[in-house]
Amino acid sequence: MSDDRKLMVLRAIVQDYVQTSEPVGSRALVERHHLGVSAATVRNDMAQLEEEGLIHAPHTSAGRVPTDAGYRLFVDRLSAVKPLTLGERRAISQFLEGAVDLDDVVDRTVRLLAGLTRQVAVVQYPSLTRSIVRHIELVPLGASHVMIVLIVNTGRVEQRVVELGPVLAGDEGEGLVALIRGELNETAAGLPFTVAAARLSELAEGVGDDPEAQGADGRGPDAGSDPHAAALRTVVSSLCDALAEEREERVVLAGQSNLAKSGGDFTRSIGPILEALEEHVVLLRLLGQLSDDPDLVSVRIGAENPVSGLQSTSLVSVGYGSGAERVASLGVLGPTRMDYPTTMASVRAVARYVSQILDDNPAP
């Protein structure tokens, strides 16, 4: 049996089983596919594929189904990911282009993926640790408070309100806010988040004032201290605290009900799968184990998933980001009996459109 014919027979078995969910026999392969050999030859080929652990008989019948190893070989030998039609690409683009902010982008993306693939869609929010500071804005709120607005290249926006006390009153207050805004952006704009946070801390430590010079309530700079130094420290401290709190990664899911429609594909109940999906830390870990190449689609099949509750599923995922850097990942999870070429094409196409949106509209 040649390797080419082995792959041809295996491909035919995978395609038929994905389409029908029924074990595939040699006669059906000969009738549906132009294999160029007799049914007897196909039976011999199937026997060898079974010996190699690429297919197996789920029960005492003439039909065979792919194993995890069979799916893996099929995916690894795909000559090309099936391209989406022009209509499918246009529909994806139009659906995502209507998003108004990052939350809307993520929400639309996860619903779009679930609808396209009829699987469970998983979308990770852009990671702050992989993001770049685009701009820091300070917005005065009344005579004593200021809102800190951090805008990063992925469109993510973080806000926090701090009290600076009477130093904001009058024209001098406006000048102070403008001065600090300029210092913050000169220090941090254009830098990766982790680097920017360190530079901001150095900026605050470098101003010539007593860091303990705070008001009696500890909330703002003391009236007797250097207004600039004390206000800068308050803003930087609050900004860094807010970023530290928001550093926790998040994922959004949609389409869990699709699992019920594929209930027959799971040897056990879907309970363990749903329980695993509730553990977002687990999903983040799986999505994080990707190449930084945003065009490389990762496929984990069955037992390749390290989480026991997901070992009857396959996870197809890819990174997305602003520019050439991957800042997060998205993908779909479903039964191993999956239309891999179409699913991989859908996941990659959606990731490319999301990346384009982040590049074109990095922030509101």
Coordinates of C-alpha atoms in Angstrom, one line a residue:
M1 CA 0.0 0.0 0.0
S2 CA 1.6 3.3 -1.1
D3 CA 1.6 6.3 1.2
D4 CA -0.4 8.3 -1.3
R5 CA -3.2 5.8 -1.5
K6 CA -3.2 5.4 2.2
L7 CA -3.8 9.1 2.6
M8 CA -6.4 9.0 -0.1
V9 CA -8.4 6.3 1.6
L10 CA -8.0 7.9 5.0
R11 CA -9.1 11.3 3.6
A12 CA -12.2 9.6 2.1
I13 CA -13.0 7.9 5.4
V14 CA -12.7 11.2 7.3
Q15 CA -14.8 13.2 4.8
D16 CA -17.6 10.6 4.8
Y17 CA -17.6 10.1 8.6
V18 CA -17.7 13.9 9.2
Q19 CA -20.6 14.2 6.7
T20 CA -22.7 11.2 7.8
S21 CA -21.6 10.4 11.4
E22 CA -21.9 6.7 10.3
P23 CA -19.0 4.2 10.2
V24 CA -17.6 4.0 6.7
G25 CA -17.3 0.7 4.7
S26 CA -15.2 -0.2 1.7
R27 CA -18.2 -0.4 -0.6
A28 CA -19.3 3.1 0.3
L29 CA -15.8 4.4 -0.4
V30 CA -15.7 2.8 -3.8
E31 CA -19.2 4.2 -4.7
R32 CA -18.6 7.7 -3.4
H33 CA -15.0 8.3 -4.3
H34 CA -12.9 7.8 -7.4
L35 CA -10.2 5.7 -5.8
G36 CA -9.2 3.8 -8.9
V37 CA -9.1 0.4 -7.1
S38 CA -11.5 -2.4 -6.2
A39 CA -13.5 -2.8 -3.0
A40 CA -11.2 -5.7 -2.1
T41 CA -8.2 -3.5 -2.4
V42 CA -9.9 -0.8 -0.3
R43 CA -10.7 -3.4 2.4
N44 CA -7.0 -4.4 2.5
D45 CA -6.0 -0.7 2.7
M46 CA -8.5 -0.2 5.6
A47 CA -7.1 -3.2 7.4
Q48 CA -3.6 -1.7 7.3
L49 CA -4.9 1.7 8.4
E50 CA -6.5 -0.1 11.3
E51 CA -3.2 -1.8 12.2
E52 CA -1.5 1.5 12.2
G53 CA -4.1 2.9 14.6
L54 CA -5.5 5.5 12.2
I55 CA -9.1 4.0 12.0
H56 CA -11.0 1.6 14.2
A57 CA -14.3 -0.3 14.3
P58 CA -16.7 1.2 16.9
H59 CA -18.6 -2.0 17.0
T60 CA -18.8 -5.3 15.2
S61 CA -19.6 -4.0 11.7
A62 CA -17.8 -3.5 8.4
G63 CA -17.6 0.2 8.9
R64 CA -14.6 2.1 10.3
V65 CA -14.2 5.6 11.9
P66 CA -11.1 7.7 12.2
T67 CA -9.1 7.7 15.5
D68 CA -7.5 10.8 17.0
A69 CA -4.3 9.7 15.2
G70 CA -6.2 9.5 11.9
Y71 CA -7.6 12.9 12.3
R72 CA -4.1 14.2 13.2
L73 CA -2.6 12.7 10.0
F74 CA -5.4 14.1 8.0
V75 CA -5.0 17.6 9.4
D76 CA -1.2 17.5 9.1
R77 CA -1.4 16.5 5.4
L78 CA -3.9 19.1 4.3
S79 CA -2.3 20.7 1.3
A80 CA -4.2 23.9 1.9
V81 CA -6.9 25.3 4.1
K82 CA -10.2 25.5 2.3
P83 CA -10.7 29.2 1.2
L84 CA -13.9 30.9 2.1
T85 CA -16.2 32.1 -0.6
L86 CA -16.4 35.8 -1.5
G87 CA -19.9 35.9 0.0
E88 CA -18.6 34.4 3.3
R89 CA -15.7 36.8 3.5
R90 CA -18.0 39.8 2.8
A91 CA -20.5 38.7 5.5
I92 CA -17.7 38.4 8.1
S93 CA -16.3 41.8 7.2
Q94 CA -19.7 43.5 7.3
F95 CA -20.7 41.9 10.6
L96 CA -17.5 42.9 12.4
E97 CA -17.1 46.4 10.9
G98 CA -20.2 47.5 12.7
A99 CA -18.5 47.2 16.1
V100 CA -18.3 50.4 18.1
D101 CA -15.7 49.4 20.7
L102 CA -13.5 46.5 21.9
D103 CA -16.2 44.9 23.9
D104 CA -18.5 45.0 20.9
V105 CA -15.7 43.5 18.7
V106 CA -15.2 40.6 21.1
D107 CA -19.0 40.0 21.5
R108 CA -19.5 40.1 17.7
T109 CA -16.5 37.8 17.1
V110 CA -17.5 35.1 19.5
R111 CA -21.1 35.0 18.2
L112 CA -19.9 35.0 14.6
L113 CA -17.5 32.1 15.1
A114 CA -20.2 30.1 16.9
G115 CA -22.6 30.7 14.0
L116 CA -20.1 30.0 11.2
T117 CA -18.7 26.7 12.7
R118 CA -21.7 25.5 14.8
Q119 CA -19.2 24.8 17.5
V120 CA -18.3 26.5 20.8
A121 CA -16.5 29.7 20.1
V122 CA -13.8 31.0 22.5
V123 CA -12.3 34.5 22.2
Q124 CA -9.6 35.9 24.5
Y125 CA -9.6 39.6 25.3
P126 CA -6.4 41.3 24.2
S127 CA -3.7 40.9 26.8
L128 CA -2.4 44.0 28.5
T129 CA 0.9 42.3 29.0
R130 CA 1.2 42.1 25.2
S131 CA -0.3 45.5 24.5
I132 CA 1.3 48.9 23.7
V133 CA 0.4 52.2 25.3
R134 CA -1.2 54.5 22.7
H135 CA -2.2 57.4 24.9
I136 CA -2.8 58.5 28.5
E137 CA -5.5 61.1 28.9
L138 CA -6.3 63.1 32.1
V139 CA -9.8 64.6 32.3
P140 CA -10.5 67.1 35.2
L141 CA -13.7 66.4 37.0
G142 CA -14.6 69.4 39.1
A143 CA -12.2 71.2 41.3
S144 CA -10.5 68.2 43.0
H145 CA -10.8 65.0 40.9
V146 CA -9.3 63.8 37.6
M147 CA -10.1 60.8 35.5
I148 CA -7.2 58.8 34.2
V149 CA -7.9 57.1 30.8
L150 CA -5.4 54.6 29.4
I151 CA -5.8 53.7 25.7
V152 CA -3.8 50.8 24.3
N153 CA -3.2 49.8 20.7
T154 CA -5.7 46.9 20.9
G155 CA -8.6 49.3 21.6
R156 CA -8.7 48.4 25.2
V157 CA -9.5 51.4 27.5
E158 CA -9.0 51.5 31.3
Q159 CA -10.3 54.3 33.5
R160 CA -9.9 55.4 37.1
V161 CA -10.8 58.5 39.0
V162 CA -8.5 60.0 41.6
E163 CA -8.6 62.9 44.0
L164 CA -5.9 65.5 43.7
G165 CA -7.4 68.1 46.0
P166 CA -7.4 71.9 45.6
V167 CA -4.4 71.9 43.2
L168 CA -6.8 71.6 40.3
A169 CA -8.5 74.9 41.0
G170 CA -8.1 77.8 38.4
D171 CA -5.8 78.2 35.5
E172 CA -2.9 76.8 37.5
G173 CA -4.8 73.5 37.9
E174 CA -5.4 73.3 34.1
G175 CA -1.7 73.9 33.5
L176 CA -0.7 71.2 36.1
V177 CA -3.0 68.6 34.4
A178 CA -1.5 69.5 31.0
L179 CA 2.0 69.2 32.3
I180 CA 1.4 65.8 33.9
R181 CA -0.4 64.6 30.8
G182 CA 2.6 65.5 28.7
E183 CA 5.0 63.8 31.1
L184 CA 3.0 60.6 31.2
N185 CA 2.7 60.3 27.4
E186 CA 6.3 61.3 26.8
T187 CA 7.3 58.5 29.2
A188 CA 5.0 55.7 28.2
A189 CA 3.4 56.3 24.8
G190 CA 4.5 53.7 22.2
L191 CA 6.0 51.3 24.7
P192 CA 4.9 47.8 25.6
F193 CA 2.7 47.8 28.7
T194 CA 5.2 46.1 31.0
V195 CA 8.0 48.5 30.0
A196 CA 5.7 51.5 30.3
A197 CA 4.6 50.6 33.8
A198 CA 8.2 50.5 34.9
R199 CA 9.1 53.8 33.2
L200 CA 6.1 55.5 34.9
S201 CA 7.2 54.3 38.3
E202 CA 10.7 55.6 37.7
L203 CA 9.2 58.9 36.6
A204 CA 7.2 59.2 39.8
E205 CA 10.2 58.2 42.0
G206 CA 12.4 60.8 40.2
V207 CA 10.5 63.9 41.1
G208 CA 12.0 66.0 43.9
D209 CA 9.5 65.8 46.7
D210 CA 8.8 63.8 49.8
P211 CA 6.8 60.7 48.8
E212 CA 5.1 60.8 52.2
A213 CA 3.7 64.3 51.7
Q214 CA 0.1 63.2 51.5
G215 CA -3.0 64.8 53.0
A216 CA -4.3 63.7 56.4
D217 CA -6.8 61.4 54.8
G218 CA -4.1 59.8 52.6
R219 CA -6.2 60.4 49.4
G220 CA -4.4 63.3 47.8
P221 CA -1.4 65.5 47.8
D222 CA -0.9 67.7 50.9
A223 CA -1.4 71.5 50.3
G224 CA 2.0 72.2 51.6
S225 CA 3.8 69.8 49.3
D226 CA 5.1 70.5 45.8
P227 CA 1.8 70.3 43.8
H228 CA 3.4 68.9 40.7
A229 CA 5.4 66.2 42.4
A230 CA 2.7 65.0 44.7
A231 CA 0.0 65.1 42.0
L232 CA 2.2 63.1 39.6
R233 CA 2.9 60.5 42.2
T234 CA -0.8 60.2 43.0
V235 CA -1.7 59.8 39.3
V236 CA 1.0 57.3 38.5
S237 CA 0.3 55.2 41.6
S238 CA -3.4 55.0 40.8
L239 CA -2.7 54.3 37.1
C240 CA -0.4 51.4 38.0
D241 CA -2.8 50.0 40.5
A242 CA -5.6 50.1 38.0
L243 CA -3.5 48.3 35.4
A244 CA -2.4 45.7 37.9
E245 CA -6.1 44.9 38.7
E246 CA -7.0 44.7 35.0
R247 CA -4.1 42.4 34.1
E248 CA -6.2 39.3 34.7
E249 CA -7.0 37.8 31.4
R250 CA -10.5 37.1 30.2
V251 CA -12.2 34.9 27.7
V252 CA -15.7 35.0 26.2
L253 CA -17.7 31.9 25.1
A254 CA -20.7 31.4 22.8
G255 CA -22.4 28.4 21.3
Q256 CA -22.3 26.0 24.2
S257 CA -25.7 24.7 23.1
N258 CA -24.0 23.4 19.9
L259 CA -22.5 20.6 22.0
A260 CA -25.9 19.2 22.7
K261 CA -26.5 18.9 18.9
S262 CA -23.3 16.7 18.7
G263 CA -24.1 14.6 21.8
G264 CA -23.8 11.4 19.9
D265 CA -20.1 12.2 19.2
F266 CA -19.1 12.0 22.8
T267 CA -18.5 8.6 24.5
R268 CA -19.6 10.1 27.8
S269 CA -22.0 12.9 28.6
I270 CA -21.1 16.5 27.8
G271 CA -21.0 17.3 31.5
P272 CA -17.2 17.1 31.8
I273 CA -16.8 19.3 28.8
L274 CA -19.1 22.0 30.1
E275 CA -17.3 21.8 33.5
A276 CA -14.0 22.3 31.8
L277 CA -15.3 25.2 29.7
E278 CA -16.4 27.0 33.0
E279 CA -12.7 27.0 34.0
H280 CA -11.6 30.1 32.1
V281 CA -8.0 29.7 33.5
V282 CA -7.8 26.3 31.7
L283 CA -9.0 27.9 28.4
L284 CA -6.5 30.7 28.7
R285 CA -3.7 28.2 29.3
L286 CA -4.7 26.3 26.2
L287 CA -5.0 29.4 24.1
G288 CA -1.7 30.7 25.4
Q289 CA 0.1 27.6 24.1
L290 CA 0.2 28.9 20.6
S291 CA 2.9 30.1 18.3
D292 CA 3.4 33.8 18.0
D293 CA 2.9 33.5 14.3
P294 CA -0.6 35.0 13.8
D295 CA -1.2 33.0 10.6
L296 CA -0.5 29.6 12.1
V297 CA -3.7 27.7 12.9
S298 CA -3.3 25.3 15.9
V299 CA -5.3 22.1 16.0
R300 CA -5.4 20.0 19.2
I301 CA -7.2 16.7 18.7
G302 CA -8.7 14.5 21.3
A303 CA -6.1 13.2 23.8
E304 CA -3.7 16.0 22.7
N305 CA -5.7 18.2 24.9
P306 CA -4.1 18.1 28.4
V307 CA -7.4 18.7 30.2
S308 CA -9.2 15.4 30.8
G309 CA -12.6 16.9 30.3
L310 CA -11.7 18.0 26.8
Q311 CA -10.1 14.9 25.5
S312 CA -13.2 14.0 23.5
T313 CA -13.0 17.3 21.7
S314 CA -10.8 19.2 19.2
L315 CA -9.7 22.8 19.7
V316 CA -8.9 24.9 16.6
S317 CA -7.4 28.2 17.4
V318 CA -5.2 31.0 16.1
G319 CA -3.7 34.3 17.3
Y320 CA -4.8 37.7 16.4
G321 CA -3.4 41.1 17.1
S322 CA -2.4 44.6 16.1
G323 CA 0.4 44.7 13.6
A324 CA 2.6 41.6 13.4
E325 CA 2.4 40.8 17.2
R326 CA -0.2 38.3 18.6
V327 CA -2.0 40.0 21.5
A328 CA -4.7 37.3 22.1
S329 CA -6.2 34.2 20.6
L330 CA -9.6 32.9 19.4
G331 CA -10.9 29.6 18.3
V332 CA -13.6 27.0 18.4
L333 CA -14.1 23.7 20.3
G334 CA -16.2 20.8 19.2
P335 CA -16.2 17.1 18.7
T336 CA -13.3 15.4 17.0
R337 CA -15.7 14.6 14.1
M338 CA -15.2 18.1 12.8
D339 CA -15.0 19.6 9.3
Y340 CA -11.4 20.6 9.9
P341 CA -10.6 22.4 6.6
T342 CA -13.7 24.6 6.8
T343 CA -13.3 25.2 10.6
M344 CA -9.7 26.2 10.2
A345 CA -10.5 28.5 7.3
S346 CA -13.3 30.2 9.3
V347 CA -11.1 30.6 12.4
R348 CA -8.2 32.1 10.4
A349 CA -10.4 34.4 8.4
V350 CA -12.2 35.8 11.5
A351 CA -8.9 36.4 13.2
R352 CA -7.5 38.3 10.2
Y353 CA -10.6 40.6 10.1
V354 CA -10.4 41.2 13.9
S355 CA -6.7 42.0 13.5
Q356 CA -7.5 44.4 10.7
I357 CA -10.1 46.2 12.8
L358 CA -7.6 46.6 15.7
D359 CA -5.1 48.1 13.2
D360 CA -7.5 50.4 11.6
N361 CA -9.4 51.5 14.7
P362 CA -7.0 51.0 17.6
A363 CA -9.1 53.0 20.0
P364 CA -12.3 55.1 20.2

